[in-house]
């Protein structure tokens, strides 16, 4: 059990102007699961990218079974038995599962690809890993969780010594997570070492042997999982106590602003709920439960089949998205890169769009009053605490946290009465999170209504005054006050009662 | 975030200019040097005035093309819009002048409006296809281009429409106002109009937003479909204006006008730093870009490069510009 498989000695990665990893010692023993824990930008990804051979260290060394190794490519690392499943998928969506698994080393008969044996081998590999996926299926038609399984299967070629999993459970349902953990435990018994990156602290107790905490590129410490509880780990990660992260939000008048009745669409069955002024409504549910889809339907982003949505007493269930936004309901996309921001433009330019559309500056005239718009973007940038030096850089150059601040800023330009935050802090570090939560607090306490949709359970639970829980596309519970416990919420995650076959 | 050490070498300046305005300044300097060396006539005032006058048509079309490129598409049918305008307006003028032989200006105006009408149809078909049916702009405008060209040939039987009112060509083709050629005046008005449109109006700003990230624009309450429609319609209208000016210049309605202008206008835009991914581009640079293309053609003529070879060079120039555009976009995103 105690033989060291791989270790890093004072591993350092220097990018121009940034020290991404600062002399980190890390070791992985055979048959253990070693969790890397830290905020975004703490250096986890940098560390594993060097272990995986995707990146080369500036200083320090990697030692594999007592020998110093230098990986030039990912293939080098794989030859030594180190396999990595990156967070970003490397699958070709238009090919079949089998073609993807064997991509780049297709079995051949003579000069031609042997499709038969490719299918059979894939089938065997999938079965061995316990994944129930048809090798002939087209990857694009699989769920995200299934795609992840294919990604994992794809990583397994040859002799496995070290498996690196980068946020493997981010898009899995609990059942699938169980499956993955069984599989990881199975690997442990075979003496494989697993490096595991995750933000889901509740998983650690189930799977981790040791945890190494990183912060700002440096190592804070390595602890035995058995010795520490969750709060202690969060404190190690953030350098601050958990109460400092979530603010106490004062509850307001409770007048109904947005009302949804019997809303139905593909994947949503008969949803009825209200959103009230001065209140934070939390929306929880597993990936695939429809929590995001429900609000995208409210916003008219997916077609509504039936049901009524009223805002301030006005029926908006037939209105197009832009009319809904203009009337005062704003939706923040969970995917700031694809749907939120124009990456090649500056923060000021991104904010200006909403000011112009939101009639906040320039009124209804066709002519844009740039002086007014620019002054307003400054006000908003200050409000969301975006540093001055970042305001005129293309958004793509900013960190996830700063990008998210700009996304928040966009909604203040729209003069909204209801803001729906869909995964408001995805990929954002703890420090920025705290700042974003304060923005939500200010907004809610000014008498507006806030909806927070989140897969991060502590986040929804700590921010919300009231919660709705979704399971299989229906609202399985509405909780408030003392009923809002983790136990209650989790119970309703798996509620099958309203589910349609 | 990165905190970069501040260095200012000559290389950094080059890079800064490249990121800011694109490849055009470098191309322009290179062209001036090369052609000045090849032909002593090139850098004379007379020749440059000539280039300015010849470049009017491409400048106009390029501004329309720019609008569509910034919206994230492109328009291969600008040549067709020109040909259709030419043929339809010429037929209209001839027909109306036979009805009102005493009011030729009314005939000219009615004919011109028919030409604009034909171009609006081209723009609307493009816009509806791209915005509402989500046909890729490439296929949509290529299809329209073929259909429109066929229609223009069908209407005329392939024979140029002649016998236009004399005043039309005399005024819009060869006329001068305060000593300035009329087409140049049209181009100047159009440049000012487009500059104001792109930088000062909501619709112009929306075109940038839609081209930059259409989903983000949708979630910012922008009517993305209507914005795209407008881009194609305005582009077709500007092409139509060009068609009228060209018709006046050649004094007949011809179905083969503007056959190479789609490629030239795209080249002018890309060289001027308009991104093929949409969202980026400036009117003043595009005017210079179009001017540059005409300058190169003029320089090659003076240097007696054959017209066949000129086509080869123009194609190469376009591809080169796109390669530089890719590099520039990556630099903008990464900030390096």
Coordinates of C-alpha atoms in Angstrom, one line a residue, chain B residues 85-333:
Chain B
X85 CA -30.2 47.0 -60.3
X86 CA -28.5 47.8 -63.5
X87 CA -30.8 45.8 -65.7
X88 CA -34.0 46.6 -63.9
X89 CA -33.4 50.3 -63.5
X90 CA -32.2 50.5 -67.2
X91 CA -35.3 48.7 -68.4
X92 CA -37.4 50.9 -66.2
X93 CA -35.9 54.1 -67.4
X94 CA -36.2 53.1 -71.0
X95 CA -39.9 52.1 -70.5
X96 CA -40.9 55.2 -68.5
X97 CA -39.1 57.6 -70.8
X98 CA -41.2 56.2 -73.7
X99 CA -44.3 57.0 -71.6
X100 CA -43.2 60.4 -70.3
X101 CA -40.9 61.6 -73.0
X102 CA -41.2 65.1 -71.6
X103 CA -40.3 64.3 -68.0
X104 CA -37.1 62.4 -68.3
X105 CA -36.1 63.1 -64.7
X106 CA -39.3 61.4 -63.5
X107 CA -38.4 58.4 -65.7
X108 CA -34.9 58.3 -64.3
X109 CA -36.2 58.5 -60.7
X110 CA -38.8 55.8 -61.2
X111 CA -36.3 53.6 -62.9
X112 CA -33.8 54.1 -60.1
X113 CA -36.5 53.2 -57.6
X114 CA -37.2 50.0 -59.5
X115 CA -33.5 49.2 -59.3
X116 CA -33.6 49.8 -55.5
X117 CA -36.7 47.7 -55.3
X118 CA -35.0 44.8 -57.0
X119 CA -32.0 45.0 -54.6
X120 CA -34.3 45.2 -51.6
X121 CA -35.8 41.9 -52.7
X122 CA -32.3 40.4 -53.0
X123 CA -31.4 41.7 -49.5
X124 CA -34.7 40.5 -48.0
X125 CA -34.3 37.0 -49.5
X126 CA -30.8 36.8 -48.1
X127 CA -31.9 38.1 -44.8
X128 CA -34.9 35.8 -44.4
X129 CA -32.9 32.8 -45.4
X130 CA -30.0 33.6 -43.0
X131 CA -32.0 35.0 -40.1
X132 CA -35.2 33.0 -40.1
X133 CA -34.3 29.7 -41.8
X134 CA -30.8 29.7 -40.5
X135 CA -29.3 28.8 -43.9
X136 CA -25.5 29.4 -43.8
X137 CA -24.7 32.8 -45.3
X138 CA -22.4 31.2 -47.7
X139 CA -25.0 29.0 -49.3
X140 CA -27.8 31.5 -49.1
X141 CA -26.0 34.3 -50.8
X142 CA -24.3 32.0 -53.3
X143 CA -27.7 30.6 -54.3
X144 CA -29.2 34.1 -54.5
X145 CA -26.2 35.2 -56.5
X146 CA -26.9 32.5 -59.1
X147 CA -30.6 33.1 -59.2
X148 CA -30.2 36.8 -59.5
X149 CA -27.6 36.6 -62.2
X150 CA -29.8 34.3 -64.1
X151 CA -32.8 36.6 -63.7
X152 CA -30.8 39.6 -64.9
X153 CA -29.7 37.7 -68.0
X154 CA -33.2 36.4 -68.6
X155 CA -34.7 39.9 -68.4
X156 CA -32.3 41.3 -71.0
X157 CA -31.7 38.2 -73.1
X158 CA -28.0 38.8 -72.5
X159 CA -28.1 42.0 -74.5
X160 CA -27.2 45.3 -72.8
X161 CA -30.1 47.7 -72.3
X162 CA -29.2 50.8 -74.2
X163 CA -30.9 54.1 -75.0
X164 CA -30.9 55.4 -71.5
X165 CA -31.9 59.0 -71.0
X166 CA -28.8 61.0 -71.8
X167 CA -29.1 63.1 -68.6
X168 CA -28.7 60.0 -66.4
X169 CA -25.2 59.0 -67.6
X170 CA -24.2 62.6 -68.0
X171 CA -25.1 63.5 -64.4
X172 CA -24.4 60.3 -62.4
X173 CA -21.6 58.9 -64.5
X174 CA -19.6 61.8 -65.6
X175 CA -21.1 64.8 -63.9
X176 CA -19.3 67.0 -61.5
X177 CA -20.6 69.1 -58.6
X178 CA -18.3 71.9 -57.3
X179 CA -15.6 70.2 -59.4
X180 CA -16.0 66.9 -57.6
X181 CA -17.2 63.9 -59.6
X182 CA -20.8 63.0 -58.6
X183 CA -20.0 59.3 -57.8
X184 CA -17.3 60.6 -55.3
X185 CA -19.9 62.8 -53.7
X186 CA -22.3 59.8 -53.3
X187 CA -19.5 57.8 -51.8
X188 CA -18.6 60.5 -49.3
X189 CA -22.2 60.8 -48.2
X190 CA -22.4 57.1 -47.9
X191 CA -19.2 56.9 -45.9
X192 CA -20.5 59.5 -43.4
X193 CA -23.9 57.8 -43.2
X194 CA -22.3 54.4 -42.5
X195 CA -19.8 55.8 -40.0
X196 CA -22.7 57.4 -38.1
X197 CA -24.8 54.3 -38.4
X198 CA -22.1 51.9 -37.1
X199 CA -20.8 54.1 -34.3
X200 CA -23.8 56.1 -33.1
X201 CA -27.0 54.2 -33.7
X202 CA -28.6 51.4 -31.7
X203 CA -29.0 49.2 -34.8
X204 CA -25.3 49.6 -35.7
X205 CA -24.3 48.6 -32.2
X206 CA -26.6 45.7 -32.3
X207 CA -25.0 44.5 -35.5
X208 CA -21.6 44.4 -33.7
X209 CA -23.2 42.6 -30.8
X210 CA -25.0 40.0 -32.9
X211 CA -21.7 39.2 -34.8
X212 CA -19.7 39.1 -31.6
X213 CA -21.9 36.5 -29.9
X214 CA -25.4 36.0 -31.2
X215 CA -26.5 34.0 -28.1
X216 CA -25.3 36.7 -25.7
X217 CA -27.0 39.3 -27.9
X218 CA -30.3 37.3 -27.7
X219 CA -30.0 37.2 -24.0
X220 CA -29.5 41.0 -23.9
X221 CA -32.9 41.6 -25.4
X222 CA -31.6 42.2 -29.0
X223 CA -33.9 41.2 -31.8
X224 CA -31.1 39.2 -33.5
X225 CA -33.2 38.1 -36.5
X226 CA -34.3 41.6 -37.4
X227 CA -30.8 42.9 -36.9
X228 CA -29.5 40.3 -39.4
X229 CA -32.2 41.2 -41.9
X230 CA -31.3 44.8 -41.7
X231 CA -27.6 44.0 -42.3
X232 CA -28.4 42.1 -45.5
X233 CA -30.9 44.7 -46.7
X234 CA -28.6 47.7 -46.2
X235 CA -25.8 45.8 -47.9
X236 CA -28.0 45.1 -50.9
X237 CA -29.1 48.8 -51.0
X238 CA -25.6 50.1 -51.0
X239 CA -24.7 47.6 -53.7
X240 CA -27.8 48.8 -55.6
X241 CA -26.6 52.4 -55.3
X242 CA -23.3 51.3 -56.7
X243 CA -25.1 49.5 -59.5
X244 CA -26.9 52.7 -60.5
X245 CA -23.7 54.7 -60.5
X246 CA -22.0 52.0 -62.6
X247 CA -25.0 51.9 -65.0
X248 CA -24.7 55.7 -65.4
X249 CA -21.0 55.3 -66.1
X250 CA -21.4 52.6 -68.8
X251 CA -24.6 54.2 -70.0
X252 CA -26.4 50.9 -70.4
X253 CA -28.0 48.3 -68.2
X254 CA -25.7 45.3 -68.2
X255 CA -26.2 41.9 -66.6
X256 CA -22.4 41.3 -66.2
X257 CA -21.7 44.4 -64.0
X258 CA -20.0 43.7 -60.7
X259 CA -19.0 40.1 -61.5
X260 CA -15.8 40.2 -59.5
X261 CA -16.9 42.6 -56.8
X262 CA -17.9 40.1 -54.2
X263 CA -14.4 38.7 -53.9
X264 CA -12.9 42.2 -54.1
X265 CA -15.1 43.6 -51.4
X266 CA -14.5 40.7 -49.0
X267 CA -10.8 41.1 -49.6
X268 CA -11.0 44.9 -49.0
X269 CA -12.8 44.3 -45.7
X270 CA -10.6 41.5 -44.4
X271 CA -7.4 43.5 -45.3
X272 CA -9.0 46.4 -43.4
X273 CA -9.3 44.3 -40.2
X274 CA -12.9 43.2 -40.4
X275 CA -13.1 39.9 -38.7
X276 CA -14.5 37.0 -40.7
X277 CA -15.9 35.7 -37.4
X278 CA -18.0 38.8 -37.0
X279 CA -18.2 41.6 -34.4
X280 CA -15.1 43.5 -35.4
X281 CA -14.6 46.1 -38.1
X282 CA -14.5 49.9 -38.7
X283 CA -15.8 52.0 -41.6
X284 CA -12.8 54.2 -42.0
X285 CA -10.5 51.2 -42.3
X286 CA -12.7 49.6 -44.8
X287 CA -12.7 52.7 -47.0
X288 CA -8.9 52.5 -46.9
X289 CA -9.0 48.8 -47.6
X290 CA -11.1 49.2 -50.7
X291 CA -8.8 52.1 -51.8
X292 CA -5.8 49.8 -51.3
X293 CA -7.3 47.1 -53.6
X294 CA -7.9 49.6 -56.3
X295 CA -4.5 51.0 -55.8
X296 CA -2.9 47.6 -56.2
X297 CA -4.9 47.0 -59.4
X298 CA -3.8 50.4 -60.7
X299 CA -0.2 49.7 -59.8
X300 CA -0.3 46.4 -61.5
X301 CA -1.8 48.0 -64.6
X302 CA 0.9 50.5 -64.7
X303 CA 3.5 47.8 -64.2
X304 CA 1.9 46.0 -67.1
X305 CA 1.0 42.9 -65.1
X306 CA -1.5 40.9 -67.2
X307 CA -5.1 40.9 -66.0
X308 CA -5.0 37.1 -65.6
X309 CA -2.0 37.4 -63.3
X310 CA -3.9 40.1 -61.4
X311 CA -6.6 37.7 -60.6
X312 CA -4.0 35.3 -59.2
X313 CA -2.5 38.0 -57.0
X314 CA -5.8 39.2 -55.8
X315 CA -6.8 35.7 -54.6
X316 CA -3.4 35.3 -52.9
X317 CA -3.8 38.7 -51.2
X318 CA -7.2 37.7 -49.9
X319 CA -5.9 34.4 -48.4
X320 CA -2.9 36.1 -46.9
X321 CA -5.2 38.7 -45.3
X322 CA -7.3 35.9 -43.8
X323 CA -4.2 34.2 -42.4
X324 CA -3.2 37.5 -40.8
X325 CA -6.8 37.9 -39.5
X326 CA -6.6 34.6 -37.8
X327 CA -3.3 35.5 -36.1
X328 CA -4.7 38.8 -35.0
X329 CA -7.8 37.3 -33.5
X330 CA -5.8 34.9 -31.5
X331 CA -3.6 37.8 -30.3
X332 CA -6.7 39.8 -29.3
X333 CA -8.1 36.8 -27.3

